[in-house]
PDB file of C-alpha atoms in Angstrom:
ATOM      1  CA  MET A   1       8.639 -12.717  19.500  1.00  0.00           C
ATOM      2  CA  ARG A   2       5.618 -11.607  17.442  1.00  0.00           C
ATOM      3  CA  ILE A   3       6.728  -7.994  17.882  1.00  0.00           C
ATOM      4  CA  LEU A   4      10.314  -8.665  16.798  1.00  0.00           C
ATOM      5  CA  ALA A   5       9.178 -10.759  13.822  1.00  0.00           C
ATOM      6  CA  SER A   6       6.678  -8.083  12.745  1.00  0.00           C
ATOM      7  CA  TYR A   7       9.308  -5.378  13.049  1.00  0.00           C
ATOM      8  CA  LEU A   8      11.756  -7.329  10.864  1.00  0.00           C
ATOM      9  CA  ILE A   9       9.080  -8.139   8.269  1.00  0.00           C
ATOM     10  CA  GLY A  10       8.120  -4.445   8.204  1.00  0.00           C
ATOM     11  CA  LEU A  11      11.798  -3.655   7.704  1.00  0.00           C
ATOM     12  CA  VAL A  12      12.052  -5.998   4.693  1.00  0.00           C
ATOM     13  CA  PHE A  13       8.963  -4.286   3.243  1.00  0.00           C
ATOM     14  CA  GLY A  14      10.415  -0.826   3.982  1.00  0.00           C
ATOM     15  CA  VAL A  15      13.749  -1.646   2.338  1.00  0.00           C
ATOM     16  CA  GLY A  16      11.917  -3.129  -0.667  1.00  0.00           C
ATOM     17  CA  ILE A  17       9.734  -0.030  -1.067  1.00  0.00           C
ATOM     18  CA  SER A  18      12.767   2.244  -0.646  1.00  0.00           C
ATOM     19  CA  ILE A  19      14.915   0.635  -3.335  1.00  0.00           C
ATOM     20  CA  SER A  20      11.998  -0.037  -5.691  1.00  0.00           C
ATOM     21  CA  GLY A  21      11.109   3.654  -6.136  1.00  0.00           C
ATOM     22  CA  MET A  22       7.583   3.329  -4.704  1.00  0.00           C
ATOM     23  CA  ALA A  23       8.514   5.820  -1.969  1.00  0.00           C
ATOM     24  CA  ASN A  24       9.331   8.415  -4.636  1.00  0.00           C
ATOM     25  CA  PRO A  25       6.235  10.267  -5.942  1.00  0.00           C
ATOM     26  CA  ALA A  26       8.146  11.593  -8.983  1.00  0.00           C
ATOM     27  CA  LYS A  27       8.786   8.011 -10.105  1.00  0.00           C
ATOM     28  CA  VAL A  28       5.274   6.816  -9.272  1.00  0.00           C
ATOM     29  CA  LEU A  29       3.599   9.658 -11.172  1.00  0.00           C
ATOM     30  CA  ASN A  30       5.900   9.145 -14.155  1.00  0.00           C
ATOM     31  CA  PHE A  31       4.785   5.518 -14.370  1.00  0.00           C
ATOM     32  CA  PHE A  32       1.234   6.761 -14.856  1.00  0.00           C
ATOM     33  CA  ASP A  33       2.248   9.545 -17.255  1.00  0.00           C
ATOM     34  CA  LEU A  34       2.170   7.478 -20.466  1.00  0.00           C
ATOM     35  CA  PHE A  35       1.965  10.567 -22.667  1.00  0.00           C
ATOM     36  CA  GLY A  36       4.659  12.556 -20.872  1.00  0.00           C
ATOM     37  CA  THR A  37       7.797  11.643 -18.915  1.00  0.00           C
ATOM     38  CA  TRP A  38       6.932   7.914 -18.815  1.00  0.00           C
ATOM     39  CA  ASP A  39       9.084   5.701 -16.546  1.00  0.00           C
ATOM     40  CA  PRO A  40       8.010   2.022 -16.731  1.00  0.00           C
ATOM     41  CA  SER A  41      10.013   0.993 -13.589  1.00  0.00           C
ATOM     42  CA  LEU A  42       6.944   0.425 -11.422  1.00  0.00           C
ATOM     43  CA  ALA A  43       5.773  -2.424 -13.650  1.00  0.00           C
ATOM     44  CA  PHE A  44       8.900  -4.275 -12.481  1.00  0.00           C
ATOM     45  CA  VAL A  45       8.022  -3.563  -8.823  1.00  0.00           C
ATOM     46  CA  MET A  46       4.503  -4.943  -9.218  1.00  0.00           C
ATOM     47  CA  GLY A  47       5.725  -7.883 -11.310  1.00  0.00           C
ATOM     48  CA  GLY A  48       8.479  -8.826  -8.857  1.00  0.00           C
ATOM     49  CA  ALA A  49       6.198  -8.484  -5.834  1.00  0.00           C
ATOM     50  CA  VAL A  50       3.191 -10.360  -7.246  1.00  0.00           C
ATOM     51  CA  VAL A  51       5.226 -13.271  -8.690  1.00  0.00           C
ATOM     52  CA  THR A  52       7.221 -13.639  -5.436  1.00  0.00           C
ATOM     53  CA  ALA A  53       4.050 -13.567  -3.314  1.00  0.00           C
ATOM     54  CA  PHE A  54       2.222 -15.929  -5.705  1.00  0.00           C
ATOM     55  CA  ILE A  55       4.969 -18.568  -5.422  1.00  0.00           C
ATOM     56  CA  GLY A  56       5.705 -17.965  -1.715  1.00  0.00           C
ATOM     57  CA  TYR A  57       2.039 -18.128  -0.626  1.00  0.00           C
ATOM     58  CA  ARG A  58       1.787 -21.681  -2.070  1.00  0.00           C
ATOM     59  CA  TYR A  59       4.432 -22.798   0.433  1.00  0.00           C
ATOM     60  CA  ALA A  60       3.358 -20.576   3.344  1.00  0.00           C
ATOM     61  CA  LEU A  61      -0.266 -21.738   3.136  1.00  0.00           C
ATOM     62  CA  LYS A  62       0.680 -25.436   2.988  1.00  0.00           C
ATOM     63  CA  ARG A  63       1.423 -25.346   6.708  1.00  0.00           C
ATOM     64  CA  PRO A  64      -1.506 -26.187   8.991  1.00  0.00           C
ATOM     65  CA  LYS A  65      -1.076 -22.846  10.763  1.00  0.00           C
ATOM     66  CA  PRO A  66       1.246 -19.809  10.813  1.00  0.00           C
ATOM     67  CA  ILE A  67       4.474 -20.065  12.838  1.00  0.00           C
ATOM     68  CA  LEU A  68       3.496 -17.598  15.597  1.00  0.00           C
ATOM     69  CA  GLU A  69      -0.317 -17.576  15.388  1.00  0.00           C
ATOM     70  CA  GLY A  70      -3.101 -20.110  15.871  1.00  0.00           C
ATOM     71  CA  ARG A  71      -4.627 -19.769  12.410  1.00  0.00           C
ATOM     72  CA  PHE A  72      -4.457 -17.988   9.065  1.00  0.00           C
ATOM     73  CA  GLN A  73      -6.712 -14.921   8.797  1.00  0.00           C
ATOM     74  CA  LEU A  74      -7.462 -14.578   5.108  1.00  0.00           C
ATOM     75  CA  PRO A  75     -10.064 -12.309   3.511  1.00  0.00           C
ATOM     76  CA  THR A  76     -12.879 -14.625   2.423  1.00  0.00           C
ATOM     77  CA  ARG A  77     -15.285 -12.344   0.513  1.00  0.00           C
ATOM     78  CA  ARG A  78     -15.404 -12.841  -3.250  1.00  0.00           C
ATOM     79  CA  ASP A  79     -18.306 -10.576  -4.219  1.00  0.00           C
ATOM     80  CA  LEU A  80     -17.770  -7.261  -5.966  1.00  0.00           C
ATOM     81  CA  ASP A  81     -19.777  -4.525  -4.263  1.00  0.00           C
ATOM     82  CA  ARG A  82     -20.107  -0.784  -4.710  1.00  0.00           C
ATOM     83  CA  PRO A  83     -17.861   0.338  -1.819  1.00  0.00           C
ATOM     84  CA  LEU A  84     -15.020  -1.839  -3.187  1.00  0.00           C
ATOM     85  CA  ILE A  85     -15.194  -0.404  -6.699  1.00  0.00           C
ATOM     86  CA  LEU A  86     -16.040   3.219  -5.823  1.00  0.00           C
ATOM     87  CA  GLY A  87     -13.496   3.232  -2.974  1.00  0.00           C
ATOM     88  CA  SER A  88     -10.760   1.835  -5.224  1.00  0.00           C
ATOM     89  CA  ALA A  89     -11.637   4.357  -7.943  1.00  0.00           C
ATOM     90  CA  THR A  90     -11.393   7.135  -5.332  1.00  0.00           C
ATOM     91  CA  PHE A  91      -8.062   5.808  -4.076  1.00  0.00           C
ATOM     92  CA  GLY A  92      -6.680   6.000  -7.637  1.00  0.00           C
ATOM     93  CA  VAL A  93      -7.739   9.635  -7.970  1.00  0.00           C
ATOM     94  CA  GLY A  94      -5.910  10.532  -4.741  1.00  0.00           C
ATOM     95  CA  TRP A  95      -2.850   8.498  -5.738  1.00  0.00           C
ATOM     96  CA  GLY A  96      -2.734  10.323  -9.067  1.00  0.00           C
ATOM     97  CA  ILE A  97      -2.994  13.710  -7.337  1.00  0.00           C
ATOM     98  CA  ALA A  98      -0.393  13.180  -4.592  1.00  0.00           C
ATOM     99  CA  GLY A  99       1.871  10.405  -5.961  1.00  0.00           C
ATOM    100  CA  PHE A 100       2.031   8.583  -2.608  1.00  0.00           C
ATOM    101  CA  CYS A 101       0.090   5.435  -1.723  1.00  0.00           C
ATOM    102  CA  PRO A 102      -0.056   4.256   1.934  1.00  0.00           C
ATOM    103  CA  GLY A 103       2.578   1.513   1.445  1.00  0.00           C
ATOM    104  CA  GLY A 104       4.909   3.968  -0.263  1.00  0.00           C
ATOM    105  CA  ALA A 105       4.416   6.793   2.228  1.00  0.00           C
ATOM    106  CA  ILE A 106       4.967   4.862   5.490  1.00  0.00           C
ATOM    107  CA  PRO A 107       8.583   3.900   4.612  1.00  0.00           C
ATOM    108  CA  ALA A 108       9.123   7.363   3.067  1.00  0.00           C
ATOM    109  CA  LEU A 109       8.399   8.814   6.544  1.00  0.00           C
ATOM    110  CA  GLY A 110      11.798   7.431   7.524  1.00  0.00           C
ATOM    111  CA  THR A 111      13.549   9.967   5.288  1.00  0.00           C
ATOM    112  CA  GLY A 112      12.264  12.703   7.609  1.00  0.00           C
ATOM    113  CA  ARG A 113      10.824  14.775   4.746  1.00  0.00           C
ATOM    114  CA  THR A 114       8.111  17.273   5.734  1.00  0.00           C
ATOM    115  CA  GLU A 115       6.055  16.502   2.602  1.00  0.00           C
ATOM    116  CA  VAL A 116       5.628  12.892   3.733  1.00  0.00           C
ATOM    117  CA  VAL A 117       4.436  14.001   7.174  1.00  0.00           C
ATOM    118  CA  LEU A 118       1.847  16.285   5.536  1.00  0.00           C
ATOM    119  CA  PHE A 119       0.626  13.498   3.247  1.00  0.00           C
ATOM    120  CA  MET A 120       0.397  11.031   6.162  1.00  0.00           C
ATOM    121  CA  ALA A 121      -1.573  13.519   8.290  1.00  0.00           C
ATOM    122  CA  ALA A 122      -4.077  14.020   5.457  1.00  0.00           C
ATOM    123  CA  LEU A 123      -4.199  10.244   4.843  1.00  0.00           C
ATOM    124  CA  LEU A 124      -5.017   9.526   8.514  1.00  0.00           C
ATOM    125  CA  ALA A 125      -7.674  12.284   8.465  1.00  0.00           C
ATOM    126  CA  GLY A 126      -9.236  10.636   5.388  1.00  0.00           C
ATOM    127  CA  ILE A 127      -9.229   7.176   6.993  1.00  0.00           C
ATOM    128  CA  LEU A 128     -10.789   8.533  10.220  1.00  0.00           C
ATOM    129  CA  THR A 129     -13.454  10.477   8.305  1.00  0.00           C
ATOM    130  CA  ALA A 130     -14.422   7.444   6.220  1.00  0.00           C
ATOM    131  CA  LYS A 131     -14.484   5.169   9.279  1.00  0.00           C
ATOM    132  CA  THR A 132     -16.764   7.622  11.109  1.00  0.00           C
ATOM    133  CA  LEU A 133     -19.121   7.798   8.105  1.00  0.00           C
ATOM    134  CA  GLN A 134     -19.159   3.986   7.863  1.00  0.00           C
ATOM    135  CA  ARG A 135     -19.963   3.645  11.582  1.00  0.00           C
ATOM    136  CA  ARG A 136     -22.788   6.227  11.360  1.00  0.00           C
ATOM    137  CA  ARG A 137     -24.304   4.439   8.373  1.00  0.00           C
ATOM    138  CA  ALA A 138     -24.051   1.090  10.143  1.00  0.00           C
ATOM    139  CA  SER A 139     -25.803   2.393  13.278  1.00  0.00           C
ATOM    140  CA  ARG A 140     -28.496   4.108  11.153  1.00  0.00           C
ATOM    141  CA  LEU A 141     -29.141   0.834   9.322  1.00  0.00           C
ATOM    142  CA  ALA A 142     -29.212  -1.043  12.627  1.00  0.00           C
ATOM    143  CA  ALA A 143     -31.781   1.419  14.034  1.00  0.00           C
ATOM    144  CA  THR A 144     -34.271   0.935  11.190  1.00  0.00           C
TER     145      THR A 144
ATOM    146  CA  MET B   1      10.381  15.944 -13.861  1.00  0.00           C
ATOM    147  CA  GLU B   2      12.231  13.078 -15.612  1.00  0.00           C
ATOM    148  CA  THR B   3      13.194   9.988 -13.592  1.00  0.00           C
ATOM    149  CA  ALA B   4      15.677   7.292 -14.663  1.00  0.00           C
ATOM    150  CA  PHE B   5      14.367   3.874 -15.724  1.00  0.00           C
ATOM    151  CA  THR B   6      15.596   1.434 -13.023  1.00  0.00           C
ATOM    152  CA  PRO B   7      14.373  -2.055 -13.979  1.00  0.00           C
ATOM    153  CA  LEU B   8      16.850  -4.060 -11.848  1.00  0.00           C
ATOM    154  CA  GLN B   9      16.499  -1.947  -8.702  1.00  0.00           C
ATOM    155  CA  SER B  10      12.726  -1.856  -9.045  1.00  0.00           C
ATOM    156  CA  LEU B  11      12.541  -5.604  -9.652  1.00  0.00           C
ATOM    157  CA  SER B  12      14.700  -6.388  -6.602  1.00  0.00           C
ATOM    158  CA  GLY B  13      12.648  -3.963  -4.494  1.00  0.00           C
ATOM    159  CA  GLY B  14       9.501  -5.693  -5.738  1.00  0.00           C
ATOM    160  CA  VAL B  15      10.891  -9.132  -4.839  1.00  0.00           C
ATOM    161  CA  LEU B  16      11.592  -7.854  -1.278  1.00  0.00           C
ATOM    162  CA  ILE B  17       8.034  -6.491  -1.019  1.00  0.00           C
ATOM    163  CA  GLY B  18       6.710  -9.893  -2.122  1.00  0.00           C
ATOM    164  CA  LEU B  19       9.045 -11.637   0.311  1.00  0.00           C
ATOM    165  CA  ALA B  20       7.746  -9.481   3.188  1.00  0.00           C
ATOM    166  CA  ALA B  21       4.186 -10.460   2.217  1.00  0.00           C
ATOM    167  CA  VAL B  22       5.126 -14.169   2.206  1.00  0.00           C
ATOM    168  CA  LEU B  23       6.902 -13.877   5.578  1.00  0.00           C
ATOM    169  CA  LEU B  24       3.941 -12.101   7.183  1.00  0.00           C
ATOM    170  CA  MET B  25       1.668 -14.893   5.938  1.00  0.00           C
ATOM    171  CA  ALA B  26       4.024 -17.671   7.084  1.00  0.00           C
ATOM    172  CA  VAL B  27       4.704 -16.139  10.507  1.00  0.00           C
ATOM    173  CA  MET B  28       1.556 -14.162  11.420  1.00  0.00           C
ATOM    174  CA  GLY B  29      -0.994 -15.658   9.033  1.00  0.00           C
ATOM    175  CA  ARG B  30      -1.984 -12.249   7.699  1.00  0.00           C
ATOM    176  CA  VAL B  31      -2.230 -10.443   4.398  1.00  0.00           C
ATOM    177  CA  MET B  32       0.305  -7.599   4.152  1.00  0.00           C
ATOM    178  CA  GLY B  33      -1.730  -4.479   3.425  1.00  0.00           C
ATOM    179  CA  ALA B  34      -0.472  -1.040   4.417  1.00  0.00           C
ATOM    180  CA  THR B  35      -4.087   0.149   4.762  1.00  0.00           C
ATOM    181  CA  GLY B  36      -5.107  -2.677   7.082  1.00  0.00           C
ATOM    182  CA  ILE B  37      -1.996  -2.361   9.225  1.00  0.00           C
ATOM    183  CA  LEU B  38      -2.380   1.419   9.497  1.00  0.00           C
ATOM    184  CA  ALA B  39      -6.111   1.253  10.249  1.00  0.00           C
ATOM    185  CA  GLY B  40      -5.379  -1.433  12.847  1.00  0.00           C
ATOM    186  CA  VAL B  41      -2.905   0.847  14.604  1.00  0.00           C
ATOM    187  CA  MET B  42      -5.459   3.685  14.638  1.00  0.00           C
ATOM    188  CA  SER B  43      -8.367   1.669  16.033  1.00  0.00           C
ATOM    189  CA  PRO B  44      -7.004  -1.559  17.469  1.00  0.00           C
ATOM    190  CA  SER B  45      -9.567  -4.278  18.040  1.00  0.00           C
ATOM    191  CA  ASP B  46      -7.421  -5.724  20.770  1.00  0.00           C
ATOM    192  CA  ARG B  47      -4.094  -4.849  22.313  1.00  0.00           C
ATOM    193  CA  SER B  48      -2.042  -7.764  21.023  1.00  0.00           C
ATOM    194  CA  ASP B  49      -3.085  -6.843  17.460  1.00  0.00           C
ATOM    195  CA  PHE B  50      -2.059  -3.247  18.067  1.00  0.00           C
ATOM    196  CA  ALA B  51       1.425  -4.297  19.171  1.00  0.00           C
ATOM    197  CA  TRP B  52       2.406  -6.348  16.119  1.00  0.00           C
ATOM    198  CA  ARG B  53       0.942  -3.803  13.712  1.00  0.00           C
ATOM    199  CA  ALA B  54       2.742  -0.903  15.392  1.00  0.00           C
ATOM    200  CA  ALA B  55       5.983  -2.921  15.251  1.00  0.00           C
ATOM    201  CA  ALA B  56       5.453  -3.570  11.524  1.00  0.00           C
ATOM    202  CA  VAL B  57       4.902   0.164  10.885  1.00  0.00           C
ATOM    203  CA  LEU B  58       8.102   0.979  12.809  1.00  0.00           C
ATOM    204  CA  GLY B  59       9.970  -1.595  10.733  1.00  0.00           C
ATOM    205  CA  MET B  60       8.669  -0.012   7.518  1.00  0.00           C
ATOM    206  CA  VAL B  61       9.726   3.456   8.674  1.00  0.00           C
ATOM    207  CA  SER B  62      13.210   2.060   9.412  1.00  0.00           C
ATOM    208  CA  GLY B  63      13.570   1.003   5.751  1.00  0.00           C
ATOM    209  CA  PRO B  64      15.290   4.172   4.504  1.00  0.00           C
ATOM    210  CA  ALA B  65      17.766   4.107   7.439  1.00  0.00           C
ATOM    211  CA  ALA B  66      18.669   0.494   6.589  1.00  0.00           C
ATOM    212  CA  VAL B  67      19.198   1.473   2.943  1.00  0.00           C
ATOM    213  CA  TRP B  68      21.365   4.355   4.123  1.00  0.00           C
ATOM    214  CA  ALA B  69      23.417   1.983   6.309  1.00  0.00           C
ATOM    215  CA  MET B  70      23.987  -0.353   3.343  1.00  0.00           C
ATOM    216  CA  THR B  71      24.592   2.162   0.556  1.00  0.00           C
ATOM    217  CA  GLY B  72      25.466   5.434   2.278  1.00  0.00           C
ATOM    218  CA  ALA B  73      22.542   7.249   0.663  1.00  0.00           C
ATOM    219  CA  LEU B  74      18.905   7.727   1.660  1.00  0.00           C
ATOM    220  CA  PRO B  75      16.363   6.687  -0.992  1.00  0.00           C
ATOM    221  CA  ALA B  76      15.237   9.554  -3.230  1.00  0.00           C
ATOM    222  CA  VAL B  77      11.919  11.204  -2.368  1.00  0.00           C
ATOM    223  CA  GLN B  78      11.098  13.807  -5.037  1.00  0.00           C
ATOM    224  CA  VAL B  79       7.724  15.475  -4.645  1.00  0.00           C
ATOM    225  CA  PRO B  80       6.684  17.164  -7.902  1.00  0.00           C
ATOM    226  CA  VAL B  81       3.310  18.337  -6.559  1.00  0.00           C
ATOM    227  CA  SER B  82       2.227  21.336  -4.435  1.00  0.00           C
ATOM    228  CA  THR B  83       1.369  21.130  -0.722  1.00  0.00           C
ATOM    229  CA  PRO B  84      -2.393  21.572  -1.344  1.00  0.00           C
ATOM    230  CA  MET B  85      -2.253  18.655  -3.815  1.00  0.00           C
ATOM    231  CA  LEU B  86      -0.405  16.498  -1.247  1.00  0.00           C
ATOM    232  CA  LEU B  87      -3.071  17.266   1.365  1.00  0.00           C
ATOM    233  CA  VAL B  88      -6.067  16.800  -0.932  1.00  0.00           C
ATOM    234  CA  GLY B  89      -4.524  13.667  -2.442  1.00  0.00           C
ATOM    235  CA  GLY B  90      -3.742  12.237   0.990  1.00  0.00           C
ATOM    236  CA  PHE B  91      -7.287  12.783   2.245  1.00  0.00           C
ATOM    237  CA  VAL B  92      -8.819  11.289  -0.918  1.00  0.00           C
ATOM    238  CA  VAL B  93      -6.488   8.255  -0.661  1.00  0.00           C
ATOM    239  CA  GLY B  94      -7.543   7.771   2.980  1.00  0.00           C
ATOM    240  CA  VAL B  95     -11.263   7.803   2.138  1.00  0.00           C
ATOM    241  CA  GLY B  96     -10.757   5.572  -0.920  1.00  0.00           C
ATOM    242  CA  VAL B  97      -8.694   2.849   0.737  1.00  0.00           C
ATOM    243  CA  THR B  98     -11.105   2.677   3.687  1.00  0.00           C
ATOM    244  CA  TYR B  99     -14.185   2.085   1.498  1.00  0.00           C
ATOM    245  CA  GLY B 100     -12.163  -0.026  -0.953  1.00  0.00           C
ATOM    246  CA  SER B 101     -10.711  -2.138   1.908  1.00  0.00           C
ATOM    247  CA  GLY B 102      -7.141  -1.923   0.630  1.00  0.00           C
ATOM    248  CA  CYS B 103      -4.484  -0.288  -1.489  1.00  0.00           C
ATOM    249  CA  THR B 104      -1.523  -1.194  -3.686  1.00  0.00           C
ATOM    250  CA  SER B 105       0.029  -3.618  -1.189  1.00  0.00           C
ATOM    251  CA  GLY B 106      -3.125  -5.341   0.071  1.00  0.00           C
ATOM    252  CA  HIS B 107      -5.086  -5.605  -3.190  1.00  0.00           C
ATOM    253  CA  GLY B 108      -2.310  -5.027  -5.750  1.00  0.00           C
ATOM    254  CA  VAL B 109       0.254  -7.461  -4.340  1.00  0.00           C
ATOM    255  CA  CYS B 110      -1.290  -9.855  -1.791  1.00  0.00           C
ATOM    256  CA  GLY B 111      -4.793 -10.064  -3.272  1.00  0.00           C
ATOM    257  CA  MET B 112      -3.521 -10.407  -6.841  1.00  0.00           C
ATOM    258  CA  ALA B 113      -1.113 -13.144  -5.689  1.00  0.00           C
ATOM    259  CA  ARG B 114      -4.080 -14.992  -4.134  1.00  0.00           C
ATOM    260  CA  LEU B 115      -6.082 -14.462  -7.354  1.00  0.00           C
ATOM    261  CA  SER B 116      -8.867 -12.860  -5.287  1.00  0.00           C
ATOM    262  CA  PRO B 117     -11.598 -11.552  -7.623  1.00  0.00           C
ATOM    263  CA  ARG B 118     -12.214  -8.566  -5.319  1.00  0.00           C
ATOM    264  CA  SER B 119      -8.541  -7.587  -5.353  1.00  0.00           C
ATOM    265  CA  ILE B 120      -8.197  -8.031  -9.112  1.00  0.00           C
ATOM    266  CA  ALA B 121     -11.244  -5.789  -9.651  1.00  0.00           C
ATOM    267  CA  ALA B 122      -9.955  -3.235  -7.124  1.00  0.00           C
ATOM    268  CA  THR B 123      -6.471  -3.145  -8.662  1.00  0.00           C
ATOM    269  CA  LEU B 124      -7.770  -2.735 -12.231  1.00  0.00           C
ATOM    270  CA  THR B 125     -10.092   0.026 -11.018  1.00  0.00           C
ATOM    271  CA  PHE B 126      -7.477   2.087  -9.196  1.00  0.00           C
ATOM    272  CA  MET B 127      -4.886   1.641 -11.951  1.00  0.00           C
ATOM    273  CA  VAL B 128      -7.360   3.054 -14.482  1.00  0.00           C
ATOM    274  CA  THR B 129      -8.386   6.026 -12.309  1.00  0.00           C
ATOM    275  CA  THR B 130      -4.755   6.796 -11.420  1.00  0.00           C
ATOM    276  CA  PHE B 131      -3.775   6.839 -15.116  1.00  0.00           C
ATOM    277  CA  ALA B 132      -6.797   9.042 -15.855  1.00  0.00           C
ATOM    278  CA  THR B 133      -6.068  11.420 -12.970  1.00  0.00           C
ATOM    279  CA  VAL B 134      -2.405  11.872 -13.911  1.00  0.00           C
ATOM    280  CA  PHE B 135      -3.455  12.481 -17.518  1.00  0.00           C
ATOM    281  CA  VAL B 136      -5.978  15.148 -16.482  1.00  0.00           C
ATOM    282  CA  VAL B 137      -3.640  16.835 -13.966  1.00  0.00           C
ATOM    283  CA  ARG B 138      -0.629  16.907 -16.299  1.00  0.00           C
ATOM    284  CA  HIS B 139      -2.085  17.245 -19.786  1.00  0.00           C
ATOM    285  CA  VAL B 140      -5.572  18.731 -19.464  1.00  0.00           C
ATOM    286  CA  VAL B 141      -5.391  21.074 -16.459  1.00  0.00           C
ATOM    287  CA  GLY B 142      -1.634  21.604 -16.423  1.00  0.00           C
ATOM    288  CA  GLY B 143      -1.030  21.124 -20.183  1.00  0.00           C
TER     289      GLY B 143
END
């Protein structure tokens, strides 16, 4: 049941990304190209998604617990630290270079395009590298 | 490369993305972040978590096929950058979202909708550096 529900929710996300233009790097990069071939469409994607989630979360979180799980698992940290800001800044640089973000690229994989496979391979390599560095740092800190 | 302004399509796509985030919260009690779901598939903390995340990824990948079934056309994927840029960009995105604990979906949609100060700061930060990077790539280096 959890698997079927997750698949269908992923499908809604994938259809949304596909029709919004977020899976299309040309459109994404044009949104950020204010002084060139500017295409403001992505502001409508973000606006539609954030407003829908803002309203929907009010109702979803009113329940004592989620439908198929024992409890809500929400991020609780509120502090701004260096990894958050530097990591996000780094993410933006990569997004500006390639034009894909993770949520845009995963559905784009379904078009079977080689470029998406290449991006995803590099993305996974980046995630694995960063996770390894984080683990090493954590064990070094634990040892001292 | 010019692209057409598509406010209605983009808005309806955005509403579906938001709806998926609401459904994942209502059903699974989780924030919908592509980074978190992907990282969870790569190093699952336990097997039941792996299963739902893998199913969500499969659902996402099925998106274009569903669009094709409804409209008869696959969504456009136009890649105006070279292969080395795709690879470098992909790697940099992977490192950034891991340290930054999220990307456009997790911070930009779910975190913003929850008014999380961390997500608002993260989203402002990556929007600024993406604008700056595209400006440098297209108008300083490539200009």
